[in-house]
Every structure is written in structure tokens, then in C-alpha cells.
mmCIF file of C-alpha atoms in Angstrom:
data_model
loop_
_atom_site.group_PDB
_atom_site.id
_atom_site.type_symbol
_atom_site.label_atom_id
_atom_site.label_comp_id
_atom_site.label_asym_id
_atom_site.label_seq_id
_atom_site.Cartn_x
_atom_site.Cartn_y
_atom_site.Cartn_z
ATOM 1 C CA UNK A 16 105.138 92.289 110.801
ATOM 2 C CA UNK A 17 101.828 91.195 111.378
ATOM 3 C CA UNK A 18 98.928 93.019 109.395
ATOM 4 C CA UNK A 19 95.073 92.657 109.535
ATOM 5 C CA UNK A 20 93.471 92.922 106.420
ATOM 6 C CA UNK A 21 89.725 93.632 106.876
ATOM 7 C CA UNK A 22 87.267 92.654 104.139
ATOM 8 C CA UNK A 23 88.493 89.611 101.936
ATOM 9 C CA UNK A 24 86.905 90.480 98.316
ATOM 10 C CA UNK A 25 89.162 91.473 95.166
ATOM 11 C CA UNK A 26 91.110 93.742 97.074
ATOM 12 C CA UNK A 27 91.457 92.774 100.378
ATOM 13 C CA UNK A 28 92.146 89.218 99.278
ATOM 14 C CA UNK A 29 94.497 90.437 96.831
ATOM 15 C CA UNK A 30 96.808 92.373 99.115
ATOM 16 C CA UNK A 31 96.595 89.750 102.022
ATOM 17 C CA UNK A 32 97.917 87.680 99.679
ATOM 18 C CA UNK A 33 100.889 89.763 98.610
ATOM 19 C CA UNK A 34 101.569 90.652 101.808
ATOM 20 C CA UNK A 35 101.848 86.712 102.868
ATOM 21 C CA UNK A 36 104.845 86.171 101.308
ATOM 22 C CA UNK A 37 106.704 88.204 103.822
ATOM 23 C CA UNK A 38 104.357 88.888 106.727
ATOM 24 C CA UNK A 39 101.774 87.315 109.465
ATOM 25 C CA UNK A 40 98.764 88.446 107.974
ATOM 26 C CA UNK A 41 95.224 87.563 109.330
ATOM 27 C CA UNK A 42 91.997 88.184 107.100
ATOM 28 C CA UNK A 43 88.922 88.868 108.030
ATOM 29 C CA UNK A 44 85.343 88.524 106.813
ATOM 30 C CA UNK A 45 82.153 88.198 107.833
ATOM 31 C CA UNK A 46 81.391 85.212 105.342
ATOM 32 C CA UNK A 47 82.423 82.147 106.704
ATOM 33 C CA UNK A 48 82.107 79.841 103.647
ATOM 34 C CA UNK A 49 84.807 82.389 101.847
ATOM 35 C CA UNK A 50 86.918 82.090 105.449
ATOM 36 C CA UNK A 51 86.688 78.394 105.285
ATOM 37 C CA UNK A 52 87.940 78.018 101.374
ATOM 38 C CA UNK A 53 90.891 80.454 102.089
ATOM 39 C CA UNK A 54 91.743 78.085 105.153
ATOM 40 C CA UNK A 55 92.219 75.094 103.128
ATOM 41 C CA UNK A 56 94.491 77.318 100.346
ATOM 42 C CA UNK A 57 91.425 77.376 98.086
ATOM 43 C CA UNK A 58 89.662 80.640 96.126
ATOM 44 C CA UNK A 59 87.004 82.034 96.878
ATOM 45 C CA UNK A 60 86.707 84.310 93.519
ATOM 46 C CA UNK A 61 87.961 84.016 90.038
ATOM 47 C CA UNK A 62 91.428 84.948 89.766
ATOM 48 C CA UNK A 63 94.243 83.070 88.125
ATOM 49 C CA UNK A 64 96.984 84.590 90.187
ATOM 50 C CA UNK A 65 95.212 83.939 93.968
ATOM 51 C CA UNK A 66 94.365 80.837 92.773
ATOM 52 C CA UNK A 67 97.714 79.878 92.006
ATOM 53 C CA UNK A 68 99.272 81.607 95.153
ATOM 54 C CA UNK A 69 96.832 80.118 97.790
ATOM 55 C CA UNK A 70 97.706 76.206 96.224
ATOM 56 C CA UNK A 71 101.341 76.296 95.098
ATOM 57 C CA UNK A 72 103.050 79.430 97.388
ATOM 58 C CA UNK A 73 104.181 79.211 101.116
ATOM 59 C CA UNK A 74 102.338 82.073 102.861
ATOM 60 C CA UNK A 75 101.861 82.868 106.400
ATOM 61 C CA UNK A 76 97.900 83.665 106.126
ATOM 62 C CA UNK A 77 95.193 82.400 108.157
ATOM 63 C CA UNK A 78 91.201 83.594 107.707
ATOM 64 C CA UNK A 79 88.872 84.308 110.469
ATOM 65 C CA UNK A 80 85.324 86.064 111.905
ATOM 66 C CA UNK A 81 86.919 87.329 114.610
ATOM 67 C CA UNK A 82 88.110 91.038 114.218
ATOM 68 C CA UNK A 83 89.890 91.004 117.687
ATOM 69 C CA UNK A 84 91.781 88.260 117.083
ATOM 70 C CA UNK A 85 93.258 89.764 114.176
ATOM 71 C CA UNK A 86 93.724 93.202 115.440
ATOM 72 C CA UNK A 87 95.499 92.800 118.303
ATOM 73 C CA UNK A 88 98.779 93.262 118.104
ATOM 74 C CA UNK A 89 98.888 94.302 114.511
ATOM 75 C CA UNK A 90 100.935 96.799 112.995
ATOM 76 C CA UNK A 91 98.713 97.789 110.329
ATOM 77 C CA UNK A 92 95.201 97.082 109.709
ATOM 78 C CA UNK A 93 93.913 97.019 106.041
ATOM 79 C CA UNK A 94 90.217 98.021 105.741
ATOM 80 C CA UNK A 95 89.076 96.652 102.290
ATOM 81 C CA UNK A 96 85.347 96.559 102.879
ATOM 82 C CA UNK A 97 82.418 97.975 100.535
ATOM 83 C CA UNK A 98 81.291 101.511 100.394
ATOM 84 C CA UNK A 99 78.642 101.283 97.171
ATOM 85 C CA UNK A 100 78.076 104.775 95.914
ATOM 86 C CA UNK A 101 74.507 105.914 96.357
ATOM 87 C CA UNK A 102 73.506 107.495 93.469
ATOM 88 C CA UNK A 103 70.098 108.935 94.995
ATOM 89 C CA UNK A 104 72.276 110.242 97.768
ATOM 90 C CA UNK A 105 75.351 111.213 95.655
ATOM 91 C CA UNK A 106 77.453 109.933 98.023
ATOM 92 C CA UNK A 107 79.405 106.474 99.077
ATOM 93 C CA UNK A 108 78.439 104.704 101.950
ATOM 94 C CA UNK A 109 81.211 104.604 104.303
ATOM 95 C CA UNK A 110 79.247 102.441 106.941
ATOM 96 C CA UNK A 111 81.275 99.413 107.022
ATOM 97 C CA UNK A 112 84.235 101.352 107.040
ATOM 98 C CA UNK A 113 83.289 103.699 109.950
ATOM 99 C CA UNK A 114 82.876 100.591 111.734
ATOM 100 C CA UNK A 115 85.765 98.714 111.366
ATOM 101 C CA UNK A 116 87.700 101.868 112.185
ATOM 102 C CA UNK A 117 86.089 102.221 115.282
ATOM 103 C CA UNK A 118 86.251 98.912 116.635
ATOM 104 C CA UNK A 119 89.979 98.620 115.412
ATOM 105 C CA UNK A 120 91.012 101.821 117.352
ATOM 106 C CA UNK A 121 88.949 100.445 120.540
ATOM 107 C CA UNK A 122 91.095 97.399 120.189
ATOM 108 C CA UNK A 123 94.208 98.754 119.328
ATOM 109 C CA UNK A 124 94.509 102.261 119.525
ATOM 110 C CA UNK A 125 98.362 102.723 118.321
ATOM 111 C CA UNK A 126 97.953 100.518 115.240
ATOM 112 C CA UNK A 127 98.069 102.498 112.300
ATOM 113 C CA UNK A 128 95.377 101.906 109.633
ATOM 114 C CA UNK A 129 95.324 101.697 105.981
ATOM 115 C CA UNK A 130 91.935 102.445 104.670
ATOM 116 C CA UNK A 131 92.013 100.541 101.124
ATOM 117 C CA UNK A 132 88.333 101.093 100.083
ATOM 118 C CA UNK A 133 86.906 103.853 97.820
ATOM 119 C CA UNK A 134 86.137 106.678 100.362
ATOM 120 C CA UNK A 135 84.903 110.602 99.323
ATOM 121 C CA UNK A 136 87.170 113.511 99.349
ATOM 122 C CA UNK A 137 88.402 114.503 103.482
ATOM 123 C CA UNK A 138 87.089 111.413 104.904
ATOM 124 C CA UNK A 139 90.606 110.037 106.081
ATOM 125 C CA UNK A 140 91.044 113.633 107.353
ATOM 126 C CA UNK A 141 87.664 113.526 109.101
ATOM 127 C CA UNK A 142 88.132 110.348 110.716
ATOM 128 C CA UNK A 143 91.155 111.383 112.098
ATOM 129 C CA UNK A 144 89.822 114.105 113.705
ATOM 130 C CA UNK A 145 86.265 112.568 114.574
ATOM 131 C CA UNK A 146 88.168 110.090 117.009
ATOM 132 C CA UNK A 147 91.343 112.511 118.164
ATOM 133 C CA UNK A 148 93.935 110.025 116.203
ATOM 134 C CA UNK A 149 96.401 110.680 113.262
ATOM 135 C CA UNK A 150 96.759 106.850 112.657
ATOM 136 C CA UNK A 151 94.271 106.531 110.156
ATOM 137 C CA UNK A 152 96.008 106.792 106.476
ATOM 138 C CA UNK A 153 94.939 106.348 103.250
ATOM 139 C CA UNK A 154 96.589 104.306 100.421
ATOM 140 C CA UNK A 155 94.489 103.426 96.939
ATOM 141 C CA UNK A 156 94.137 100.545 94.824
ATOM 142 C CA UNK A 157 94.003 100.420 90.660
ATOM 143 C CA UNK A 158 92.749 96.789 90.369
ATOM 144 C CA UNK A 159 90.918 95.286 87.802
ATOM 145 C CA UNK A 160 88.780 92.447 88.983
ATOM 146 C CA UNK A 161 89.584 89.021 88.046
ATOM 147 C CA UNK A 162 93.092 90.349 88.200
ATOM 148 C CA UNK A 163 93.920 91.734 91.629
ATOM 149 C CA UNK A 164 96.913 89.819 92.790
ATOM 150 C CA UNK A 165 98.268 90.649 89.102
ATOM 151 C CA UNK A 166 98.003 94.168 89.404
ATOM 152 C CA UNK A 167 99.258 93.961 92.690
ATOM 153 C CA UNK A 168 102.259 91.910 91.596
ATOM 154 C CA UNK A 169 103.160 94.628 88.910
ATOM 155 C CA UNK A 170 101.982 97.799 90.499
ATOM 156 C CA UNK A 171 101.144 100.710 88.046
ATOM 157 C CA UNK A 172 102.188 102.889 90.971
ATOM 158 C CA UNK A 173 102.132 102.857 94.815
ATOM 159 C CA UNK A 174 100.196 105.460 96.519
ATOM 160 C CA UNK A 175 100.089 106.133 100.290
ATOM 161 C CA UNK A 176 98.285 109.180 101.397
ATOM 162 C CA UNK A 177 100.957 110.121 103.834
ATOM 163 C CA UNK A 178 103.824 112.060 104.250
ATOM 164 C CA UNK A 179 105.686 109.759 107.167
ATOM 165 C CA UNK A 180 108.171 107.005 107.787
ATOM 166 C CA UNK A 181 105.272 104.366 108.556
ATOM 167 C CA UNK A 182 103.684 105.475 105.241
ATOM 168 C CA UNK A 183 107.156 104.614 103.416
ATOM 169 C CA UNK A 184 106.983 101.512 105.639
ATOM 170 C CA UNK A 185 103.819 100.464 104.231
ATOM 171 C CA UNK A 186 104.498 101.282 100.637
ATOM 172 C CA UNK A 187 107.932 99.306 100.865
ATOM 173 C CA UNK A 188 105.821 96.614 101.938
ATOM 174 C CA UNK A 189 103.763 96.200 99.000
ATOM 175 C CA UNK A 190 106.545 97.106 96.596
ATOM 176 C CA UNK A 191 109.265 94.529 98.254
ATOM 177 C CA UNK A 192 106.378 91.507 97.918
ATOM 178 C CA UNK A 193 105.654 92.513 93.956
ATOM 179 C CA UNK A 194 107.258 91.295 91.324
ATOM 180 C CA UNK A 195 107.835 94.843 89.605
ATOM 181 C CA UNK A 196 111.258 96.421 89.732
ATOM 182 C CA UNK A 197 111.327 100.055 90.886
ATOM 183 C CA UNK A 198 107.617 99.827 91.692
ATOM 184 C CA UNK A 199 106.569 103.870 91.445
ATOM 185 C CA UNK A 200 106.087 105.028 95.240
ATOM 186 C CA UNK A 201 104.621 108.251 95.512
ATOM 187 C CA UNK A 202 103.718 109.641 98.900
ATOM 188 C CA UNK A 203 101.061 112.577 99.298
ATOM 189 C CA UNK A 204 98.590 114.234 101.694
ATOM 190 C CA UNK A 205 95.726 112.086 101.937
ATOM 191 C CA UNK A 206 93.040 114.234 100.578
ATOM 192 C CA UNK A 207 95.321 114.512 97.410
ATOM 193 C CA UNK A 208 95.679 110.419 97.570
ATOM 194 C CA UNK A 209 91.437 109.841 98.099
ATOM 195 C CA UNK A 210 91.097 112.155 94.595
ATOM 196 C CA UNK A 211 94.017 110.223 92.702
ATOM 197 C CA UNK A 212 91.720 107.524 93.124
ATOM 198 C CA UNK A 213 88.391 109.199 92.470
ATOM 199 C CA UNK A 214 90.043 111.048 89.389
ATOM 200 C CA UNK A 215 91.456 107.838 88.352
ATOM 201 C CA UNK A 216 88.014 105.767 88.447
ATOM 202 C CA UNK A 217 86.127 108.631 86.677
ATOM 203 C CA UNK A 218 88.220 108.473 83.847
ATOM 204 C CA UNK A 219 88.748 104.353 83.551
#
């Protein structure tokens, strides 16, 4: 399969990475200095494990600035960007993520997307509806930084915020490139998947 992974910090590397080992996967970020170290197998962050994997694993992962390039085509497209909580607004700032979902579907329309980054309550839901699509899902992440690819290698659990065949798809993705045995997959509406992770944050 081919997947774009959109946003290349803890998490977004992290998965792109994971999912190399079995798929085409094409990462995207606006920084080129990260874009360039990731082309020549090298990390951009602190992490034993992507260190490691980007200079002694075979993976089929390439970096770029270009966001068409990596979209077209794709079967799923990660979004893995920031959305910083604004606590004089009391509420996360989606921006980035509104944007990448609305360029992707302008690109691709049929591709389903995996949004990856911290997102309030109903915003899958509202997306969906804001641009007359049910291809936007939601699936979160329980990283801890400076050990992403670990975490990902030994998933705690697998969460997809989906009740549908691609969802499973997706999820047997992720648990077929870990290391873990039986990885958990649990499979949920995706309001009830955006509060797992909000509940989950709170009380780490």
C-alpha cells in the first residue's frame, strides 16, 4: 500500500517508520533540513529506536515538501501535525489539520484519512460532514516522546475510531509491522476514540 504520513515529528515520524517495513510510505513536512536528514537514513529527533531503524533497517520511505506528490495515489493519509491547546481559548488549534484535510481531499478525494493528532471531542464527525465525505477517521496515539517507534513497536492497544473494514485494514497495518503479539485492536465510533485519547492524556 502506499500511505502519506503528514507531519514528521514524534508521531508522524514514528508511524512512517513502522509502516516502512511493509509499505510505500512518503512523509511530509514543511522543514526541509528534517526532510533532508530522513533522506540520507539519519534522525532528526532523539530516539533510540528511529535512530536505529532509519541506519540499520530496509524501509521503503522517502521525505518530501511536496504534499501532492505524496497524496496522490495513496491509500491512506496520516495527518500527524500540531494542534497546541490554547489555554486562553480553551480549545486546540486544529489549523494545520483543517488544512491538510482539505488539500488532501482536493487531491484525492477517495483516499481515506487517518487523523493522528490530538483533536477535541466531534471534530472527525464535523469534518466529515463540513466537506460531504465519510473518509475522514480517527485513530489515537499513546506515545511517550523520545520513545515513539518503541511504543509503536509494542502497542499498549490499537485504536481506530471506526467501525469498517478499512478501519480493520488500518489497524492490521500497524499491528502486523509491531513487534507485539496479539497487539489489542479495538474499533469504536470516533467520537468515543477522540475521548479515549483526551481521557487518557488527562490522567497521564
Amino acid at each position: 500500500m502506499k500511505i502519506a504520513v503528514i507531519g514528521l515529528g514524534y508521531v508522524g515520524l514514528s508511524n512512517a517508520i513502522l509502516l516502512a517495513q511493509q509499505n510505500e510510505v512518503i512523509g511530509v513536512d514543511l522543514d526541509v533540513a528534517k526532510i533532508n536528514l530522513i533522506n540520507q537514513s539519519k534522525s532528526p529527533i532523539e530516539d533510540e529506536y528511529i535512530v536505529n531503524y532509519l541506519t540499520t533497517k530496509s524501509l521503503n520511505l522517502t521525505a518530501t515538501t511536496n504534499l501532492k506528490k505524496a497524496i496522490v495515489n495513496a491509500d491512506y493519509v496520516i495527518i500527524a501535525t500540531p494542534t497546541n491547546y490554547d489555554s486562553i481559548r480553551g480549545e486546540f488549534d486544529t489549523t494545520s489539520v483543517d488544512n491538510v484535510i482539505e488539500k488532501s481531499l482536493e487531491i484525492e478525494p477517495e483516499t481515506c484519512i487517518i487523523v493522528k493528532s490530538t483533536v477535541p471531542i466531534g471534530y472527525v464527525d464535523t469534518q466529515n460532514q463540513r466537506h460531504n465525505t465519510k473518509n475522514i477517521l480517527f485513530s489515537p496515539e499513546f506515545l511517550r516522546e523520545g520513545n515513539a517507534l518503541y511504543d509503536n513497536l509494542y502497542p499498549s492497544r490499537i485504536i481506530v475510531g471506526e467501525i469498517s473494514r478499512r478501519a480493520e485494514i488500518f489497524a492490521e497495518l500497524l499491528a502486523n509491522a509491531s513487534l507485539k503479539k496479539d497487539a489489542e485492536i479495538r474499533l469504536m465510533p470516533a467520537k468515543e476514540a477522540e475521548a479515549v485519547k483526551l481521557y487518557a492524556n488527562t490522567y497521564l
